[in-house]
Short mmCIF file of C-alpha atoms in Angstrom, two decimals:
data_model
loop_
_atom_site.label_atom_id
_atom_site.label_comp_id
_atom_site.label_asym_id
_atom_site.label_seq_id
_atom_site.Cartn_x
_atom_site.Cartn_y
_atom_site.Cartn_z
CA UNK J 1051 -27.57 -39.30 12.78
CA UNK J 1052 -31.03 -40.70 11.98
CA UNK J 1053 -31.61 -42.77 8.83
CA UNK J 1054 -35.35 -43.10 8.18
CA UNK J 1055 -36.57 -46.67 7.69
CA UNK J 1056 -39.59 -47.96 5.81
CA UNK J 1057 -41.85 -47.48 8.84
CA UNK J 1058 -41.29 -43.73 8.69
CA UNK J 1059 -40.96 -43.26 4.95
CA UNK J 1060 -44.68 -42.58 4.40
CA UNK J 1061 -44.64 -39.61 6.76
CA UNK J 1062 -41.32 -38.46 5.36
CA UNK J 1063 -42.62 -38.73 1.83
CA UNK J 1064 -45.71 -36.67 2.61
CA UNK J 1065 -43.50 -34.05 4.22
CA UNK J 1066 -41.18 -34.07 1.23
CA UNK J 1067 -44.05 -33.81 -1.21
CA UNK J 1068 -45.45 -30.85 0.66
CA UNK J 1069 -42.05 -29.21 0.65
CA UNK J 1070 -41.15 -29.92 -2.94
CA UNK J 1071 -44.07 -28.38 -4.78
CA UNK J 1072 -44.33 -24.88 -6.24
CA UNK J 1073 -47.56 -23.04 -5.44
CA UNK J 1074 -49.36 -22.14 -8.64
CA UNK J 1075 -52.55 -20.28 -9.40
CA UNK J 1076 -52.71 -20.91 -13.11
CA UNK J 1077 -55.15 -21.12 -15.91
CA UNK J 1078 -55.30 -24.37 -17.80
CA UNK J 1079 -53.15 -24.33 -20.94
CA UNK J 1080 -55.03 -25.86 -23.85
CA UNK J 1081 -52.59 -27.10 -26.47
CA UNK J 1082 -53.78 -27.08 -30.07
CA UNK J 1083 -54.45 -30.47 -31.61
CA UNK J 1084 -52.52 -31.01 -34.82
CA UNK J 1085 -53.60 -33.61 -37.34
CA UNK J 1086 -51.07 -35.66 -39.22
CA UNK J 1087 -52.09 -34.12 -42.52
CA UNK J 1088 -52.09 -30.34 -42.13
CA UNK J 1089 -54.08 -28.14 -44.51
CA UNK J 1090 -52.41 -24.95 -45.79
CA UNK J 1091 -55.22 -22.74 -44.49
CA UNK J 1092 -58.79 -22.86 -43.20
CA UNK J 1093 -61.53 -20.25 -42.91
CA UNK J 1094 -64.79 -20.19 -41.00
CA UNK J 1095 -67.78 -17.87 -41.22
CA UNK J 1096 -70.94 -17.57 -39.18
CA UNK J 1097 -73.72 -15.08 -38.72
CA UNK J 1098 -73.47 -12.36 -36.06
CA UNK J 1099 -75.98 -9.82 -34.88
CA UNK J 1100 -75.24 -6.28 -36.01
CA UNK J 1101 -74.62 -5.09 -32.43
CA UNK J 1102 -72.47 -8.09 -31.40
CA UNK J 1103 -69.32 -7.27 -29.44
CA UNK J 1104 -66.31 -9.48 -29.99
CA UNK J 1105 -64.14 -10.13 -26.94
CA UNK J 1106 -61.01 -12.20 -26.57
CA UNK J 1107 -60.77 -13.40 -22.98
CA UNK J 1108 -57.38 -14.06 -21.42
CA UNK J 1109 -56.58 -15.29 -17.93
CA UNK J 1110 -53.55 -14.12 -16.01
CA UNK J 1111 -51.41 -16.63 -14.16
CA UNK J 1112 -49.17 -16.44 -11.09
CA UNK J 1113 -46.74 -18.90 -9.55
CA UNK J 1114 -44.88 -18.65 -6.24
CA UNK J 1115 -41.71 -20.48 -5.24
CA UNK J 1116 -40.10 -20.88 -1.82
CA UNK J 1117 -37.25 -23.02 -3.14
CA UNK J 1118 -34.19 -22.91 -5.35
CA UNK J 1119 -32.14 -25.47 -7.19
CA UNK J 1120 -28.83 -25.82 -8.96
CA UNK J 1121 -26.80 -28.39 -10.86
CA UNK J 1122 -23.34 -29.25 -9.53
CA UNK J 1123 -20.58 -31.65 -10.52
CA UNK J 1124 -19.25 -34.54 -8.46
CA UNK J 1125 -16.08 -32.54 -7.85
CA UNK J 1126 -18.08 -29.61 -6.47
CA UNK J 1127 -20.14 -31.87 -4.21
CA UNK J 1128 -17.02 -33.46 -2.79
CA UNK J 1129 -15.32 -30.11 -2.13
CA UNK J 1130 -18.43 -28.38 -0.79
CA UNK J 1131 -21.49 -26.57 -2.20
CA UNK J 1132 -22.72 -23.33 -0.64
CA UNK J 1133 -26.24 -23.58 0.79
CA UNK J 1134 -28.14 -20.53 2.04
CA UNK J 1135 -31.31 -20.74 4.11
CA UNK J 1136 -33.61 -17.96 5.29
CA UNK J 1137 -35.87 -20.02 7.57
CA UNK J 1138 -35.66 -23.04 9.86
CA UNK J 1139 -36.60 -26.56 8.81
CA UNK J 1140 -35.32 -26.47 5.23
CA UNK J 1141 -35.30 -29.64 3.15
CA UNK J 1142 -32.23 -30.31 0.98
CA UNK J 1143 -32.73 -32.89 -1.78
CA UNK J 1144 -29.76 -34.23 -3.75
CA UNK J 1145 -30.74 -35.95 -7.00
CA UNK J 1146 -28.44 -37.94 -9.25
CA UNK J 1147 -28.76 -37.08 -12.94
CA UNK J 1148 -29.83 -40.38 -14.48
CA UNK J 1149 -28.09 -43.67 -13.71
CA UNK J 1150 -24.55 -42.36 -14.02
CA UNK J 1151 -23.58 -43.05 -10.43
CA UNK J 1152 -24.38 -45.26 -7.47
CA UNK J 1153 -26.78 -44.22 -4.72
CA UNK J 1154 -25.42 -41.76 -2.20
CA UNK J 1155 -24.53 -43.14 1.21
CA UNK J 1156 -26.30 -40.99 3.80
CA UNK J 1157 -23.49 -41.57 6.27
CA UNK J 1158 -21.12 -39.73 3.91
CA UNK J 1159 -23.24 -36.59 3.65
CA UNK J 1160 -22.01 -33.59 5.62
CA UNK J 1161 -23.80 -30.31 6.28
CA UNK J 1162 -21.50 -27.81 7.97
CA UNK J 1163 -22.24 -24.27 9.09
CA UNK J 1164 -19.88 -21.32 9.00
CA UNK J 1165 -20.33 -20.93 12.76
CA UNK J 1166 -19.70 -24.63 13.54
CA UNK J 1167 -17.49 -26.00 10.73
CA UNK J 1168 -16.63 -29.19 12.65
CA UNK J 1169 -20.21 -30.22 13.53
CA UNK J 1170 -22.16 -32.32 11.02
CA UNK J 1171 -25.74 -31.00 10.91
CA UNK J 1172 -26.98 -33.66 8.47
CA UNK J 1173 -28.85 -35.50 11.20
CA UNK J 1174 -32.17 -36.45 9.59
CA UNK J 1175 -31.57 -38.25 6.31
CA UNK J 1176 -34.11 -39.89 3.99
CA UNK J 1177 -32.12 -42.33 1.89
CA UNK J 1178 -32.62 -43.13 -1.78
CA UNK J 1179 -34.30 -46.50 -1.30
CA UNK J 1180 -36.99 -45.02 0.93
CA UNK J 1181 -37.68 -42.08 -1.39
CA UNK J 1182 -37.87 -44.40 -4.39
CA UNK J 1183 -40.34 -46.66 -2.56
CA UNK J 1184 -42.83 -43.79 -2.46
CA UNK J 1185 -42.97 -43.72 -6.25
CA UNK J 1186 -42.40 -39.96 -6.23
CA UNK J 1187 -38.63 -39.47 -6.31
CA UNK J 1188 -36.00 -41.49 -8.16
CA UNK J 1189 -32.25 -41.28 -7.60
CA UNK J 1190 -32.62 -38.82 -4.70
CA UNK J 1191 -31.48 -38.49 -1.10
CA UNK J 1192 -32.79 -35.80 1.25
CA UNK J 1193 -31.65 -34.01 4.39
CA UNK J 1194 -34.34 -32.55 6.66
CA UNK J 1195 -32.78 -29.76 8.72
CA UNK J 1196 -33.78 -29.64 12.37
CA UNK J 1197 -35.83 -26.60 13.37
CA UNK J 1198 -33.34 -25.94 16.15
CA UNK J 1199 -30.71 -25.06 13.52
CA UNK J 1200 -30.73 -21.33 12.83
CA UNK J 1201 -30.88 -20.26 9.16
CA UNK J 1202 -27.73 -18.98 7.52
CA UNK J 1203 -24.81 -20.16 5.39
CA UNK J 1204 -23.84 -23.83 5.12
CA UNK J 1205 -21.56 -26.16 3.16
CA UNK J 1206 -22.97 -29.40 1.73
CA UNK J 1207 -20.30 -32.05 1.14
CA UNK J 1208 -20.07 -35.71 0.25
CA UNK J 1209 -17.18 -37.60 1.83
CA UNK J 1210 -17.15 -40.61 -0.46
CA UNK J 1211 -16.37 -41.89 -3.94
CA UNK J 1212 -18.32 -40.42 -6.87
CA UNK J 1213 -18.06 -40.92 -10.61
CA UNK J 1214 -15.76 -38.32 -12.12
CA UNK J 1215 -18.39 -37.14 -14.61
CA UNK J 1216 -21.27 -37.34 -12.14
CA UNK J 1217 -23.77 -34.47 -11.90
CA UNK J 1218 -26.30 -33.70 -9.18
CA UNK J 1219 -29.30 -31.41 -8.86
CA UNK J 1220 -29.62 -29.87 -5.41
CA UNK J 1221 -33.02 -28.55 -4.33
CA UNK J 1222 -33.37 -26.38 -1.23
CA UNK J 1223 -37.01 -26.10 -0.15
CA UNK J 1224 -37.98 -23.67 2.63
CA UNK J 1225 -41.54 -24.50 3.55
CA UNK J 1226 -41.54 -22.22 6.60
CA UNK J 1227 -40.05 -19.18 4.88
CA UNK J 1228 -42.04 -15.99 4.28
CA UNK J 1229 -39.84 -15.22 1.26
CA UNK J 1230 -41.33 -16.25 -2.07
CA UNK J 1231 -40.47 -15.51 -5.68
CA UNK J 1232 -43.65 -14.65 -7.56
CA UNK J 1233 -43.85 -14.87 -11.34
CA UNK J 1234 -46.80 -13.62 -13.35
CA UNK J 1235 -47.95 -13.13 -16.92
CA UNK J 1236 -51.18 -11.94 -18.52
CA UNK J 1237 -51.69 -15.07 -20.61
CA UNK J 1238 -50.19 -18.50 -21.18
CA UNK J 1239 -51.26 -19.11 -24.78
CA UNK J 1240 -49.01 -16.94 -26.94
CA UNK J 1241 -48.28 -16.47 -30.63
CA UNK J 1242 -45.38 -14.89 -32.45
CA UNK J 1243 -45.67 -11.15 -32.94
CA UNK J 1244 -47.20 -10.49 -29.54
CA UNK J 1245 -45.50 -8.39 -26.88
CA UNK J 1246 -44.57 -11.02 -24.33
CA UNK J 1247 -43.55 -9.97 -20.82
CA UNK J 1248 -43.27 -11.77 -17.49
CA UNK J 1249 -43.06 -10.00 -14.13
CA UNK J 1250 -41.10 -11.16 -11.07
CA UNK J 1251 -41.38 -10.05 -7.45
CA UNK J 1252 -39.47 -11.20 -4.36
CA UNK J 1253 -42.05 -11.21 -1.60
CA UNK J 1254 -41.58 -11.23 2.17
CA UNK J 1255 -45.09 -11.62 3.48
CA UNK J 1256 -46.93 -8.55 2.17
CA UNK J 1257 -43.71 -6.63 1.50
CA UNK J 1258 -41.50 -6.58 -1.61
CA UNK J 1259 -37.74 -7.07 -1.42
CA UNK J 1260 -35.40 -5.43 -3.92
CA UNK J 1261 -33.69 -8.14 -5.95
CA UNK J 1262 -29.93 -7.73 -6.31
CA UNK J 1263 -29.51 -10.48 -8.91
CA UNK J 1264 -31.87 -11.82 -11.57
CA UNK J 1265 -31.07 -14.25 -14.39
CA UNK J 1266 -33.71 -15.57 -16.78
CA UNK J 1267 -33.80 -18.11 -19.58
CA UNK J 1268 -36.45 -19.94 -21.58
CA UNK J 1269 -36.38 -23.72 -21.87
CA UNK J 1270 -37.91 -25.02 -25.10
CA UNK J 1271 -39.75 -28.35 -25.45
CA UNK J 1272 -36.65 -29.88 -27.08
CA UNK J 1273 -34.40 -28.80 -24.19
CA UNK J 1274 -32.81 -25.70 -25.75
CA UNK J 1275 -31.97 -22.88 -23.33
CA UNK J 1276 -32.09 -19.27 -24.48
CA UNK J 1277 -31.23 -16.35 -22.18
CA UNK J 1278 -33.73 -13.46 -22.14
CA UNK J 1279 -33.16 -9.88 -20.91
CA UNK J 1280 -34.58 -8.42 -17.71
CA UNK J 1281 -35.35 -4.86 -16.60
CA UNK J 1282 -35.59 -3.56 -13.04
CA UNK J 1283 -38.68 -1.44 -12.43
CA UNK J 1284 -39.14 1.27 -9.80
CA UNK J 1285 -41.58 -0.71 -7.66
CA UNK J 1286 -39.13 -3.54 -6.99
CA UNK J 1287 -40.53 -5.61 -9.83
CA UNK J 1288 -38.32 -7.17 -12.48
CA UNK J 1289 -39.71 -7.47 -16.00
CA UNK J 1290 -38.59 -10.29 -18.26
CA UNK J 1291 -38.91 -9.29 -21.91
CA UNK J 1292 -39.41 -12.32 -24.15
CA UNK J 1293 -40.83 -10.74 -27.31
CA UNK J 1294 -37.55 -11.03 -29.22
CA UNK J 1295 -37.35 -14.70 -28.31
CA UNK J 1296 -40.91 -15.29 -29.49
CA UNK J 1297 -40.30 -13.61 -32.84
CA UNK J 1298 -37.33 -15.82 -33.67
CA UNK J 1299 -38.61 -18.37 -36.18
CA UNK J 1300 -35.54 -20.55 -35.67
CA UNK J 1301 -36.33 -20.97 -31.98
CA UNK J 1302 -40.08 -21.52 -31.93
CA UNK J 1303 -40.91 -25.20 -32.21
CA UNK J 1304 -44.10 -27.00 -33.12
CA UNK J 1305 -46.68 -26.89 -30.31
CA UNK J 1306 -47.00 -30.66 -30.43
CA UNK J 1307 -43.60 -30.88 -28.70
CA UNK J 1308 -44.95 -29.50 -25.42
CA UNK J 1309 -44.79 -26.32 -23.36
CA UNK J 1310 -42.04 -23.74 -23.00
CA UNK J 1311 -40.83 -22.73 -19.53
CA UNK J 1312 -39.47 -19.44 -18.28
CA UNK J 1313 -36.89 -20.03 -15.52
CA UNK J 1314 -35.67 -17.30 -13.17
CA UNK J 1315 -32.84 -17.42 -10.61
CA UNK J 1316 -33.06 -14.48 -8.20
CA UNK J 1317 -31.59 -13.32 -4.92
CA UNK J 1318 -32.37 -10.55 -2.44
CA UNK J 1319 -31.18 -9.29 0.93
CA UNK J 1320 -33.64 -9.52 3.82
CA UNK J 1321 -32.13 -7.63 6.77
CA UNK J 1322 -28.72 -9.19 6.27
CA UNK J 1323 -30.00 -12.64 5.26
CA UNK J 1324 -29.49 -13.70 1.67
CA UNK J 1325 -32.63 -15.07 0.06
CA UNK J 1326 -32.20 -17.26 -3.03
CA UNK J 1327 -35.12 -18.44 -5.11
CA UNK J 1328 -35.71 -20.23 -8.41
CA UNK J 1329 -39.04 -20.02 -10.15
CA UNK J 1330 -40.58 -21.17 -13.40
CA UNK J 1331 -43.77 -20.63 -15.34
CA UNK J 1332 -45.04 -22.60 -18.33
CA UNK J 1333 -46.53 -21.19 -21.52
CA UNK J 1334 -47.54 -22.25 -25.01
CA UNK J 1335 -46.01 -20.51 -28.02
CA UNK J 1336 -46.83 -21.00 -31.69
CA UNK J 1337 -46.59 -19.17 -35.02
CA UNK J 1338 -49.73 -17.17 -35.80
CA UNK J 1339 -51.84 -19.04 -38.37
CA UNK J 1340 -55.19 -17.28 -37.91
CA UNK J 1341 -56.64 -14.03 -36.58
CA UNK J 1342 -59.93 -12.84 -35.13
CA UNK J 1343 -61.15 -9.45 -36.28
CA UNK J 1344 -62.63 -7.14 -33.67
CA UNK J 1345 -65.09 -5.74 -36.25
CA UNK J 1346 -67.31 -8.27 -38.08
CA UNK J 1347 -67.58 -8.14 -41.85
CA UNK J 1348 -71.11 -7.55 -43.11
CA UNK J 1349 -71.91 -9.81 -46.05
CA UNK J 1350 -75.03 -9.21 -48.17
CA UNK J 1351 -76.92 -12.34 -49.06
CA UNK J 1352 -77.21 -12.07 -52.89
CA UNK J 1353 -80.21 -14.42 -52.95
CA UNK J 1354 -82.20 -12.04 -50.72
CA UNK J 1355 -81.04 -8.85 -52.47
#
């Protein structure tokens, strides 16, 4: 077993940072600025040429994820958590939720495969102190799987004492995998009353895999989770329909509280290998307080009439 020391933490941190980011090709989301004293309504007028064409430009956004994550209890971590990989060299990061437990001892981490249940494959471990020293990750320990280990099914266990009510977030990042979950939407600035859809594809290079399981929910700025329905389309795409969510006045919160996030957990079968991915995409949502007419109103100047 190798425990990285401070002389190797810089390289390990750069590797971890490269592995723990979600690729995004997104338009910038401009949040509206709200003053402390809101006016009931405002109106603006300005002169337009008679042949002026009004256009409302929107920018589509796509994100791609080659990772997945899940939250488990201390009891589950001690008994064993199922880990699936579809490519070599995966990074497994175990994060403690808050300060509710002591740092994990790397020597107590076990990664066992179905084929070799008695061989501990958790050889390359980046401990919590070294990850924290980078200023990037707090309360986290990581296992870097050797590229000589074939992908497949594994059990992640911790053979040590944990707080009874402890919770952990486990990230599995597959930097070398060709399988990516792609999420897309036509716009990120949304208002109530619009038809709001998100599309999801499980990609394998240039091909599309049929997803056998898709679960979606929206996370609000205050932390509320609301499940949203999905629909399988003929081309392998899954559509997430969020219009009903957006029209619920009790759910939509003030834009000043931050962005909403759509989260999707999906799985697919790639020639007998299970591919698991989690993806998310951010968007702004607010009640409609103004509208832009496509046809300008012609106003006669009474002083010139």
